[in-house]
């Protein structure tokens, strides 16, 4: 990618461009989301999306003319779940989404009428197709194809507007970690986070199950004493959750990659957060009300229940996106190749050997630090620069390869308490009630 000028703290924030949304946010992509509302509708939704799948070298939703890409998301469950409904609401009204087609079987519990109302109120084109009412598989697919074509035509008429860097939300996650992750890619992302936050952006880090042992380090960085106590409680909840499951967030692949203990992995994961003050805690679907650094609590509240999953990378990416993340910084040592629907994923590779083996999937070679070919500060600046380029429309490697991974399962969460949010924004996160 081309070299981007990095501003000094005294220079004005670099400008981006985005698609304006009625809630005041702006999107860096303009996606048509096709969302199935139960597993029984998954095939029909997938077939609709397949008709619009682009070749790997085509990317038409950046600068210039072209049609919006079509992405598949969905919820497989048949029984109601407030978390899943809130997630679906936030995802389908995400600033990167320009239009939404819901695909329903007809007898599932997800409240499709509520979802349609929420999307319509946001000013986006929206439709719901109920397979039981549209004549079955073939006819519903045809209805869906026709609707998506019309939606893309409408989106092609939209124009971008100026977008400030302090309107950007960036998330980070690590996957396939090894012994190099905590000393190259993760701290490089932390440096990029500090620069983004200095420019006013909101940045989200998570994986509380991989932050066990770091809670008092985070407490010392909390913007307010009461927030520090909430951070400690948040990590304690994660430790209990994993204890009940019978294992921590430490996989065989981590050990094969040179990590020796959960504590070592935790310190590496913690490095992604950088050095900025932590200004708040949010839960999946909560939109950060201000700029700054936020901890995303992804571990369910209450006791683990049947159907609640262990934490997985793709589920956490979806949760970051549901919090409004325009782009995801994904660090990997072993070489995860996943991307995501809706928001682009930037891969920061920790291990130089992995990068050389999987260069077609990786955006940034942080392993150069180990080989003395770059400093941590230089790679941190590169991560920052690439984040801006992708936010301006450049395609990340996972986008180019057509990755659109997505997972949404059952969980339960209580709303965050007032101590978790900056005082000026404690009424700023709207509650999405389950229906």
CSV table of N, CA and C in Angstrom, one decimal, residues 27-115:
chain,number,residue,atom,x,y,z
A,27,UNK,N,-20.4,5.6,7.1
A,27,UNK,CA,-19.8,4.3,6.8
A,27,UNK,C,-18.7,4.4,5.8
A,28,UNK,N,-17.7,3.5,6.0
A,28,UNK,CA,-16.6,3.4,5.1
A,28,UNK,C,-16.8,2.3,4.0
A,29,UNK,N,-17.9,1.6,4.1
A,29,UNK,CA,-18.4,0.7,3.1
A,29,UNK,C,-19.9,0.9,2.9
A,30,UNK,N,-20.4,0.4,1.8
A,30,UNK,CA,-21.9,0.6,1.6
A,30,UNK,C,-22.5,-0.8,1.1
A,31,UNK,N,-22.6,-1.7,2.1
A,31,UNK,CA,-22.9,-3.1,1.9
A,31,UNK,C,-24.4,-3.3,1.8
A,32,UNK,N,-24.8,-4.2,1.0
A,32,UNK,CA,-26.2,-4.8,1.1
A,32,UNK,C,-26.1,-6.0,2.0
A,33,UNK,N,-26.7,-6.0,3.1
A,33,UNK,CA,-26.7,-7.1,4.0
A,33,UNK,C,-27.9,-8.0,3.8
A,34,UNK,N,-27.7,-9.3,3.5
A,34,UNK,CA,-28.7,-10.3,3.4
A,34,UNK,C,-28.7,-11.1,4.7
A,35,UNK,N,-29.7,-11.0,5.5
A,35,UNK,CA,-29.7,-11.6,6.9
A,35,UNK,C,-30.8,-12.7,7.0
A,36,UNK,N,-30.3,-13.9,7.2
A,36,UNK,CA,-31.3,-15.0,7.5
A,36,UNK,C,-31.6,-15.0,9.0
A,37,UNK,N,-32.9,-15.3,9.4
A,37,UNK,CA,-33.3,-15.1,10.8
A,37,UNK,C,-33.5,-16.4,11.5
A,38,UNK,N,-33.2,-17.5,10.8
A,38,UNK,CA,-33.2,-18.9,11.4
A,38,UNK,C,-32.4,-19.8,10.5
A,39,UNK,N,-31.8,-20.8,11.0
A,39,UNK,CA,-31.0,-21.7,10.1
A,39,UNK,C,-31.8,-22.3,9.0
A,40,UNK,N,-33.1,-22.5,9.1
A,40,UNK,CA,-33.9,-23.0,8.1
A,40,UNK,C,-34.0,-22.1,6.8
A,41,UNK,N,-33.6,-20.8,7.0
A,41,UNK,CA,-33.6,-19.8,5.9
A,41,UNK,C,-32.2,-19.6,5.4
A,42,UNK,N,-31.2,-20.2,6.0
A,42,UNK,CA,-29.8,-20.0,5.6
A,42,UNK,C,-29.5,-20.3,4.1
A,43,UNK,N,-30.0,-21.4,3.7
A,43,UNK,CA,-29.7,-21.8,2.3
A,43,UNK,C,-30.2,-20.8,1.3
A,44,UNK,N,-31.5,-20.4,1.5
A,44,UNK,CA,-32.1,-19.4,0.6
A,44,UNK,C,-31.3,-18.1,0.6
A,45,UNK,N,-31.0,-17.6,1.8
A,45,UNK,CA,-30.2,-16.4,1.8
A,45,UNK,C,-28.8,-16.5,1.2
A,46,UNK,N,-28.2,-17.7,1.4
A,46,UNK,CA,-26.9,-17.9,0.8
A,46,UNK,C,-26.9,-17.9,-0.7
A,47,UNK,N,-28.0,-18.5,-1.3
A,47,UNK,CA,-28.2,-18.6,-2.7
A,47,UNK,C,-28.4,-17.2,-3.3
A,48,UNK,N,-29.1,-16.3,-2.6
A,48,UNK,CA,-29.4,-15.0,-3.1
A,48,UNK,C,-28.0,-14.2,-3.1
A,49,UNK,N,-27.2,-14.3,-2.1
A,49,UNK,CA,-25.9,-13.7,-2.0
A,49,UNK,C,-25.0,-14.2,-3.1
A,50,UNK,N,-25.1,-15.5,-3.4
A,50,UNK,CA,-24.2,-16.1,-4.4
A,50,UNK,C,-24.3,-15.5,-5.7
A,51,UNK,N,-25.5,-15.0,-6.1
A,51,UNK,CA,-25.7,-14.5,-7.4
A,51,UNK,C,-25.0,-13.2,-7.6
A,52,UNK,N,-24.5,-12.6,-6.5
A,52,UNK,CA,-23.8,-11.3,-6.6
A,52,UNK,C,-22.4,-11.3,-6.1
A,53,UNK,N,-21.9,-12.5,-6.0
A,53,UNK,CA,-20.5,-12.7,-5.5
A,53,UNK,C,-19.5,-12.1,-6.5
A,54,UNK,N,-18.6,-11.3,-6.1
A,54,UNK,CA,-17.6,-10.7,-7.0
A,54,UNK,C,-16.4,-11.5,-7.1
A,55,UNK,N,-15.7,-11.4,-8.3
A,55,UNK,CA,-14.4,-12.1,-8.4
A,55,UNK,C,-13.4,-11.4,-7.4
A,56,UNK,N,-12.4,-12.2,-7.0
A,56,UNK,CA,-11.5,-11.7,-6.0
A,56,UNK,C,-10.8,-10.3,-6.3
A,57,UNK,N,-10.6,-10.0,-7.6
A,57,UNK,CA,-9.9,-8.8,-8.0
A,57,UNK,C,-10.9,-7.6,-8.2
A,58,UNK,N,-12.1,-7.8,-7.9
A,58,UNK,CA,-13.1,-6.7,-8.1
A,58,UNK,C,-13.4,-6.1,-6.7
A,59,UNK,N,-13.4,-4.8,-6.7
A,59,UNK,CA,-13.8,-4.1,-5.5
A,59,UNK,C,-14.5,-2.8,-5.8
A,60,UNK,N,-15.8,-2.9,-5.9
A,60,UNK,CA,-16.6,-1.8,-6.5
A,60,UNK,C,-17.2,-0.8,-5.5
A,61,UNK,N,-17.0,-1.1,-4.1
A,61,UNK,CA,-17.6,-0.2,-3.2
A,61,UNK,C,-16.6,0.8,-2.6
A,62,UNK,N,-15.5,1.0,-3.3
A,62,UNK,CA,-14.5,2.0,-2.9
A,62,UNK,C,-14.8,3.3,-3.6
A,63,UNK,N,-13.8,3.9,-4.2
A,63,UNK,CA,-14.0,5.1,-4.9
A,63,UNK,C,-14.5,4.9,-6.4
A,64,UNK,N,-15.2,5.8,-6.9
A,64,UNK,CA,-15.7,5.7,-8.3
A,64,UNK,C,-17.0,4.9,-8.4
A,65,UNK,N,-17.5,4.7,-9.6
A,65,UNK,CA,-18.7,4.0,-9.8
A,65,UNK,C,-18.6,2.5,-9.5
A,66,UNK,N,-19.8,1.9,-9.4
A,66,UNK,CA,-19.8,0.5,-9.1
A,66,UNK,C,-21.0,0.2,-8.3
A,67,UNK,N,-21.2,-1.1,-8.1
A,67,UNK,CA,-22.3,-1.6,-7.3
A,67,UNK,C,-21.8,-2.1,-5.9
A,68,UNK,N,-22.7,-1.9,-4.9
A,68,UNK,CA,-22.4,-2.3,-3.6
A,68,UNK,C,-22.2,-3.8,-3.5
A,69,UNK,N,-21.3,-4.2,-2.6
A,69,UNK,CA,-21.1,-5.7,-2.4
A,69,UNK,C,-22.3,-6.2,-1.6
A,70,UNK,N,-22.5,-7.5,-1.7
A,70,UNK,CA,-23.6,-8.1,-1.0
A,70,UNK,C,-23.0,-9.2,0.0
A,71,UNK,N,-23.3,-9.0,1.3
A,71,UNK,CA,-22.8,-9.8,2.4
A,71,UNK,C,-23.9,-10.6,3.1
A,72,UNK,N,-23.5,-11.8,3.5
A,72,UNK,CA,-24.4,-12.7,4.2
A,72,UNK,C,-24.1,-12.7,5.7
A,73,UNK,N,-25.2,-12.5,6.5
A,73,UNK,CA,-25.1,-12.6,8.0
A,73,UNK,C,-26.3,-13.4,8.4
A,74,UNK,N,-26.4,-13.8,9.7
A,74,UNK,CA,-27.6,-14.5,10.1
A,74,UNK,C,-27.5,-15.0,11.5
A,75,UNK,N,-28.7,-15.5,12.0
A,75,UNK,CA,-28.8,-16.1,13.3
A,75,UNK,C,-29.4,-17.5,13.1
A,76,UNK,N,-28.8,-18.6,13.5
A,76,UNK,CA,-29.3,-19.9,13.3
A,76,UNK,C,-30.4,-20.3,14.3
A,77,UNK,N,-30.5,-19.7,15.4
A,77,UNK,CA,-31.4,-20.2,16.5
A,77,UNK,C,-32.9,-20.0,16.2
A,78,UNK,N,-33.7,-20.9,16.7
A,78,UNK,CA,-35.2,-20.9,16.5
A,78,UNK,C,-35.9,-20.2,17.7
A,79,UNK,N,-35.2,-20.2,18.8
A,79,UNK,CA,-35.8,-19.7,20.0
A,79,UNK,C,-35.4,-18.2,20.3
A,80,UNK,N,-36.2,-17.4,21.0
A,80,UNK,CA,-35.8,-16.0,21.2
A,80,UNK,C,-34.6,-15.8,22.1
A,81,UNK,N,-33.9,-14.8,21.8
A,81,UNK,CA,-32.7,-14.4,22.6
A,81,UNK,C,-32.5,-12.9,22.4
A,82,UNK,N,-32.5,-12.2,23.5
A,82,UNK,CA,-32.4,-10.7,23.5
A,82,UNK,C,-31.1,-10.3,22.9
A,83,UNK,N,-30.0,-11.0,23.3
A,83,UNK,CA,-28.7,-10.7,22.8
A,83,UNK,C,-28.6,-10.8,21.3
A,84,UNK,N,-29.2,-11.9,20.7
A,84,UNK,CA,-29.1,-12.1,19.3
A,84,UNK,C,-29.9,-11.0,18.6
A,85,UNK,N,-31.1,-10.6,19.1
A,85,UNK,CA,-31.9,-9.6,18.5
A,85,UNK,C,-31.2,-8.2,18.5
A,86,UNK,N,-30.6,-7.9,19.7
A,86,UNK,CA,-29.8,-6.7,19.8
A,86,UNK,C,-28.7,-6.6,18.8
A,87,UNK,N,-27.9,-7.8,18.7
A,87,UNK,CA,-26.8,-7.9,17.7
A,87,UNK,C,-27.4,-7.7,16.3
A,88,UNK,N,-28.4,-8.3,15.9
A,88,UNK,CA,-29.0,-8.2,14.6
A,88,UNK,C,-29.4,-6.8,14.3
A,89,UNK,N,-30.0,-6.1,15.3
A,89,UNK,CA,-30.4,-4.7,15.1
A,89,UNK,C,-29.2,-3.8,14.8
A,90,UNK,N,-28.2,-4.0,15.7
A,90,UNK,CA,-27.0,-3.2,15.5
A,90,UNK,C,-26.3,-3.4,14.2
A,91,UNK,N,-26.2,-4.7,13.8
A,91,UNK,CA,-25.5,-5.0,12.6
A,91,UNK,C,-26.2,-4.5,11.4
A,92,UNK,N,-27.5,-4.6,11.3
A,92,UNK,CA,-28.2,-4.2,10.1
A,92,UNK,C,-28.4,-2.7,10.1
A,93,UNK,N,-28.1,-2.0,11.2
A,93,UNK,CA,-28.1,-0.5,11.1
A,93,UNK,C,-26.6,0.0,11.3
A,94,UNK,N,-25.7,-0.8,11.1
A,94,UNK,CA,-24.2,-0.4,11.1
A,94,UNK,C,-23.9,0.6,10.1
A,95,UNK,N,-23.1,1.5,10.3
A,95,UNK,CA,-22.8,2.6,9.3
A,95,UNK,C,-22.2,2.0,8.0
A,96,UNK,N,-21.6,0.8,8.0
A,96,UNK,CA,-21.1,0.2,6.8
A,96,UNK,C,-22.2,-0.4,5.9
A,97,UNK,N,-23.4,-0.5,6.4
A,97,UNK,CA,-24.5,-1.2,5.8
A,97,UNK,C,-25.4,-0.1,5.1
A,98,UNK,N,-25.7,-0.3,3.8
A,98,UNK,CA,-26.5,0.6,3.1
A,98,UNK,C,-28.0,0.2,2.9
A,99,UNK,N,-28.2,-1.2,2.8
A,99,UNK,CA,-29.5,-1.7,2.6
A,99,UNK,C,-29.6,-3.1,3.2
A,100,UNK,N,-30.8,-3.6,3.5
A,100,UNK,CA,-30.9,-4.9,4.3
A,100,UNK,C,-32.1,-5.7,3.7
A,101,UNK,N,-31.8,-6.9,3.4
A,101,UNK,CA,-32.8,-7.9,3.1
A,101,UNK,C,-32.8,-9.0,4.1
A,102,UNK,N,-34.0,-9.1,4.9
A,102,UNK,CA,-34.1,-10.2,5.8
A,102,UNK,C,-34.8,-11.4,5.1
A,103,UNK,N,-34.3,-12.6,5.4
A,103,UNK,CA,-34.9,-13.8,4.9
A,103,UNK,C,-35.4,-14.6,6.1
A,104,UNK,N,-36.7,-14.8,6.1
A,104,UNK,CA,-37.4,-15.5,7.2
A,104,UNK,C,-38.0,-16.8,6.7
A,105,UNK,N,-38.0,-17.9,7.5
A,105,UNK,CA,-38.8,-19.1,7.2
A,105,UNK,C,-40.3,-18.8,7.4
A,106,UNK,N,-40.6,-18.2,8.5
A,106,UNK,CA,-42.0,-17.8,8.8
A,106,UNK,C,-42.4,-18.2,10.2
A,107,UNK,N,-41.8,-19.2,10.8
A,107,UNK,CA,-42.2,-19.6,12.1
A,107,UNK,C,-41.2,-19.5,13.2
A,108,UNK,N,-40.1,-18.8,12.9
A,108,UNK,CA,-39.0,-18.6,13.9
A,108,UNK,C,-39.4,-17.6,14.9
A,109,UNK,N,-38.6,-17.4,16.0
A,109,UNK,CA,-39.0,-16.5,17.0
A,109,UNK,C,-38.3,-15.1,16.9
A,110,UNK,N,-37.3,-15.0,16.0
A,110,UNK,CA,-36.8,-13.6,15.8
A,110,UNK,C,-37.8,-12.7,15.3
A,111,UNK,N,-38.0,-11.5,15.9
A,111,UNK,CA,-39.0,-10.6,15.6
A,111,UNK,C,-38.7,-9.8,14.3
A,112,UNK,N,-39.0,-10.4,13.2
A,112,UNK,CA,-38.7,-9.7,11.9
A,112,UNK,C,-39.3,-8.4,11.7
A,113,UNK,N,-40.6,-8.2,12.2
A,113,UNK,CA,-41.3,-7.0,12.0
A,113,UNK,C,-40.6,-5.8,12.8
A,114,UNK,N,-40.1,-6.1,14.0
A,114,UNK,CA,-39.3,-5.2,14.8
A,114,UNK,C,-38.0,-4.8,14.1
A,115,UNK,N,-37.3,-5.8,13.5
A,115,UNK,CA,-36.1,-5.5,12.8
A,115,UNK,C,-36.3,-4.6,11.6
